[in-house]
XYZ file of C-alpha atoms in Angstrom:
323
model
C 65.707 94.771 102.019
C 67.987 91.909 101.346
C 68.828 91.211 97.770
C 67.461 87.920 96.246
C 69.983 85.065 95.882
C 69.758 84.992 92.112
C 70.234 88.860 91.897
C 73.126 88.745 94.336
C 75.006 86.501 92.058
C 74.783 88.889 89.111
C 76.353 91.693 91.317
C 80.046 92.629 90.792
C 82.472 91.076 93.194
C 83.190 94.324 94.723
C 79.395 94.722 95.633
C 79.041 91.241 96.887
C 82.266 91.309 99.218
C 83.057 94.956 99.800
C 85.279 94.632 102.626
C 87.355 91.849 101.037
C 87.469 93.915 97.738
C 88.725 97.047 99.562
C 91.425 94.907 101.233
C 92.621 93.705 97.749
C 92.388 97.114 96.188
C 94.302 98.995 98.830
C 96.910 96.089 98.794
C 97.502 96.562 95.029
C 97.794 100.284 95.375
C 100.226 99.803 98.274
C 102.440 97.435 96.112
C 102.839 99.913 93.340
C 103.637 102.720 95.870
C 106.074 100.501 97.752
C 108.030 99.355 94.682
C 108.268 103.013 93.541
C 109.640 104.582 96.698
C 111.444 101.617 98.643
C 115.118 103.100 97.827
C 114.170 105.874 100.136
C 112.918 103.637 102.851
C 116.163 101.642 102.754
C 118.058 104.913 102.950
C 116.031 106.151 105.796
C 116.681 102.979 107.753
C 120.411 103.001 107.316
C 120.514 106.510 108.512
C 118.347 105.678 111.546
C 120.723 102.930 112.566
C 123.986 104.698 112.444
C 125.439 106.306 115.723
C 123.446 104.235 118.207
C 124.945 105.248 121.732
C 123.629 101.979 123.096
C 126.132 99.931 120.939
C 128.845 101.004 123.210
C 127.805 98.554 125.786
C 128.494 95.764 123.306
C 132.250 96.687 122.957
C 133.125 95.462 119.387
C 129.688 96.387 118.199
C 130.536 99.840 118.616
C 133.253 99.855 115.983
C 131.060 100.221 112.989
C 131.914 101.532 109.542
C 132.235 105.255 109.054
C 128.820 106.929 109.451
C 126.728 107.830 106.415
C 126.833 111.546 105.409
C 123.403 112.415 104.382
C 120.562 111.025 102.318
C 122.190 111.420 98.886
C 125.662 110.048 99.973
C 124.127 107.305 101.761
C 122.054 106.179 98.662
C 125.252 106.549 96.506
C 127.341 104.595 99.022
C 124.753 101.568 98.857
C 124.970 101.571 95.112
C 128.813 101.870 94.948
C 129.596 99.327 97.711
C 126.725 96.926 97.375
C 125.198 97.323 93.999
C 122.161 99.131 92.403
C 119.654 96.453 92.990
C 120.442 96.491 96.797
C 118.348 99.769 96.921
C 115.532 97.192 96.947
C 116.985 94.752 99.595
C 114.195 93.785 101.716
C 111.269 94.704 99.178
C 109.656 91.427 99.233
C 108.788 91.449 102.982
C 107.851 95.260 102.528
C 105.460 94.374 99.953
C 103.821 91.507 101.991
C 103.780 93.924 104.982
C 102.000 96.707 103.027
C 99.501 94.480 101.494
C 98.461 93.269 105.126
C 99.027 96.836 106.694
C 97.314 98.832 104.014
C 94.475 96.423 103.535
C 93.829 96.197 107.311
C 94.003 99.832 108.051
C 91.803 100.944 105.050
C 89.078 98.370 105.766
C 89.171 99.245 109.421
C 88.995 103.046 108.738
C 86.214 102.840 106.182
C 84.126 100.297 108.524
C 84.601 102.968 111.411
C 83.739 105.904 109.239
C 80.715 104.346 107.478
C 79.101 101.977 110.241
C 80.541 103.070 113.745
C 80.841 106.879 113.631
C 78.964 107.732 110.449
C 79.057 111.052 108.602
C 76.859 113.976 109.693
C 73.801 114.558 107.426
C 75.537 117.318 105.468
C 78.147 114.455 104.710
C 80.827 116.234 106.989
C 83.156 113.944 108.888
C 83.993 115.540 112.268
C 87.852 115.809 112.674
C 87.795 114.178 116.213
C 86.137 111.041 114.602
C 88.669 110.944 111.683
C 91.648 111.277 114.232
C 90.195 108.348 116.457
C 89.542 106.215 113.301
C 92.759 106.877 111.639
C 94.690 106.042 114.916
C 92.837 102.921 115.611
C 93.012 101.768 111.965
C 96.874 102.215 112.064
C 96.986 100.059 115.204
C 94.974 97.313 113.612
C 96.976 97.107 110.310
C 100.339 97.403 111.858
C 99.819 94.788 114.584
C 98.571 92.292 111.811
C 101.677 93.349 109.621
C 104.469 93.332 112.460
C 105.971 90.014 111.535
C 106.656 91.167 107.998
C 107.742 94.614 109.133
C 110.358 92.745 111.427
C 111.701 91.026 108.461
C 111.905 93.916 106.401
C 113.876 95.916 108.782
C 116.413 93.265 109.502
C 117.000 92.394 105.938
C 117.478 95.998 105.079
C 120.598 95.963 107.479
C 122.163 92.694 105.823
C 124.179 94.799 103.277
C 125.666 96.826 105.952
C 126.578 93.912 108.022
C 128.333 92.272 105.003
C 130.328 95.416 104.475
C 131.342 95.365 108.258
C 132.636 91.836 107.925
C 129.807 90.388 109.896
C 128.166 87.238 108.856
C 124.772 87.458 107.066
C 121.769 86.451 109.292
C 119.421 85.197 106.431
C 119.406 83.587 103.051
C 116.197 85.064 102.138
C 112.745 86.205 103.209
C 111.223 82.712 104.042
C 114.568 81.883 105.940
C 114.308 85.046 107.845
C 110.722 84.093 108.910
C 111.856 80.605 109.864
C 114.864 81.710 111.734
C 113.117 84.430 113.587
C 110.332 81.866 114.531
C 112.627 79.254 115.615
C 114.694 81.615 117.782
C 111.955 83.452 119.397
C 108.748 81.645 118.881
C 105.530 83.231 117.858
C 106.321 86.176 120.203
C 109.492 86.686 118.363
C 107.578 87.723 115.243
C 106.061 90.476 117.158
C 109.240 92.037 118.729
C 108.982 95.714 118.663
C 105.253 95.613 118.117
C 104.673 98.268 120.830
C 106.688 101.126 119.073
C 105.566 99.806 115.839
C 101.752 100.412 116.535
C 102.612 103.670 118.330
C 104.191 104.729 115.197
C 101.452 103.420 112.851
C 98.904 105.336 115.105
C 100.804 108.694 114.531
C 101.321 108.029 111.012
C 97.763 107.145 110.235
C 96.529 109.986 112.367
C 98.631 112.169 109.816
C 98.071 110.078 106.705
C 94.357 108.913 106.751
C 92.993 111.725 108.852
C 94.664 114.456 106.787
C 93.831 113.009 103.467
C 90.134 112.393 104.462
C 89.839 115.664 105.996
C 91.601 117.792 103.317
C 89.849 115.939 100.340
C 86.383 116.273 101.737
C 87.157 120.087 102.887
C 88.286 120.802 99.332
C 85.275 119.116 97.691
C 82.646 120.677 100.022
C 84.152 124.199 100.247
C 85.867 125.080 96.963
C 85.314 124.795 93.346
C 87.456 121.687 93.087
C 85.772 118.406 92.300
C 86.841 114.810 93.527
C 89.470 114.474 90.907
C 93.246 113.943 90.414
C 93.956 117.475 91.444
C 92.140 117.119 94.846
C 93.646 113.725 95.238
C 97.123 115.100 94.729
C 96.775 118.126 96.997
C 95.362 115.851 99.779
C 98.074 113.244 99.504
C 100.766 115.958 99.647
C 99.379 117.322 102.879
C 98.900 113.832 104.283
C 102.447 112.687 103.460
C 104.035 115.887 105.257
C 101.956 115.476 108.403
C 102.597 111.731 108.527
C 106.265 112.271 108.409
C 106.496 114.860 110.955
C 104.318 112.892 113.528
C 105.773 109.496 112.721
C 109.542 109.945 112.394
C 110.495 109.788 115.969
C 108.445 106.646 116.468
C 109.781 105.128 113.457
C 113.461 105.649 114.756
C 112.640 103.812 117.906
C 110.907 101.172 116.066
C 113.675 100.475 113.780
C 116.336 100.304 116.503
C 114.354 97.797 118.586
C 113.619 95.769 115.817
C 117.275 95.575 114.624
C 118.890 95.163 117.901
C 120.745 91.865 118.971
C 118.964 89.422 121.099
C 119.921 86.900 123.724
C 118.693 83.206 123.391
C 115.457 84.102 125.131
C 114.615 86.605 122.430
C 115.054 89.581 124.714
C 117.028 92.724 123.421
C 120.449 93.410 124.498
C 120.346 97.159 123.968
C 116.920 98.346 125.009
C 114.376 96.985 127.547
C 111.294 98.955 125.965
C 110.634 101.854 123.683
C 110.628 104.394 126.395
C 114.168 102.883 127.306
C 115.232 103.322 123.590
C 113.751 106.856 123.519
C 115.739 107.915 126.782
C 119.047 106.425 125.550
C 118.684 108.023 122.238
C 117.950 111.478 123.638
C 120.584 111.273 126.376
C 123.366 109.794 124.162
C 122.635 111.418 120.857
C 120.425 114.408 121.479
C 116.868 114.953 120.759
C 117.368 115.503 117.008
C 118.492 112.050 116.738
C 114.722 111.231 116.751
C 114.543 112.901 113.435
C 117.546 110.822 111.966
C 116.301 109.924 108.504
C 113.624 112.593 108.417
C 114.303 113.927 104.810
C 114.311 110.475 103.052
C 111.198 109.756 105.220
C 109.568 112.774 104.014
C 110.740 112.489 100.564
C 109.524 108.743 100.616
C 106.163 109.511 102.397
C 105.126 112.226 100.218
C 105.519 110.283 96.821
C 104.306 107.078 98.556
C 101.174 108.820 99.633
C 100.740 110.397 96.302
C 101.251 107.090 94.254
C 99.020 105.242 96.875
C 96.110 107.551 96.922
C 96.146 108.167 93.258
C 96.242 104.563 92.458
C 93.811 103.560 95.090
C 91.188 106.082 93.980
C 91.621 105.107 90.199
C 91.405 101.308 91.115
C 88.107 102.215 93.047
C 86.765 104.216 90.141
C 87.731 101.449 87.562
C 86.060 98.731 89.804
C 82.983 100.578 90.272
C 83.559 101.474 94.053
C 82.655 104.838 95.450
C 85.485 107.299 96.043
C 87.276 107.092 99.363
C-alpha cells in the first residue's frame, strides 16, 4: 500500500530516499576511516612501486633511489625526507574515491541482498549469495570511482618523484584530473580499470561477504547481540580476509596506474594486468605480489573497524535498520 503524499512528506529523509541516504551515510563513514588510516595506504603504495623489474626497459628509469626497507622505515623516511603532512599526500582524491566507491558498493550490495536475492525465511543469507553480491557490488563501486583512484595513486608517488629529481606532474587534485583528461581523454580516466575492478571484486568478497556472514552468524548462533562487540569482531575478520584476497590485485593495479604512458595514453611498461602479473612474478618472484601486505593488512583492519563501527552507529542515529 502506497503512503499518502501528505504522510510521505512527514517521513524522515532516510525513509523517503533510502538508497540515497545509504549512499551518503556510507560516504561519511568512509571519509572518517580514510582520514584515520591514509598514512598506511601511502606507505603500502610506495612499497608496491619499488623494485619494478619492468623499469629496466626504460633505461634511466631503472636508476631509482635506494629501496624502502619495510613498512616502519618507509613511513619514517617519508616523514624525514618529505615532511609529516606528506603522509596524507593524495588524501583528497582518496576521500572523493571512497565517497563514490563506498556509496556505490553499499547501495548495490544491500539492493541485491534485500530485493534481488532476498534472505531466507529464518533471516539467514546464504554464503553463495553473499559472495556474488559482494563481488558485484565491488565491481560497480570501483568502476564508478576509478578516475579518483587513478589520481590518488599518481599523487601518492609525487613526493618520491621529487626526491629522485624528476619534475612533478601535478599542481593539485583538480590539475591532475584536468591533465589526465587532456592527455588521455575520457578513457584515460579509466586507465587500469580492469585490474582495479578485479581487486575490488576480491576485496569486497572478503570485506562485505565476511562482515555480513560473520555478523549474522554471531547474532543468530551465539549469545552476542547486534552491538559494538559483534561489529568489532566481524570487521576484524573482514579486514584480514580482504587483505589476503586483495593484495596481489592491488599491487598489479597500482603499477598499471602509475606506469608512464605514450602520447596515445598507452602504457610503456605493461600491455595488460596479465602482462604485469607475469613480469612481476618472472622478474621479482611470486612474493612480489604481496609487497606492501603488512601495511595493507594493518590499514585494512583498522579501516574496516572504523568504517563499520561508524556506519552502524550513523545508521542507528539516523533511524536506519542495522546493516
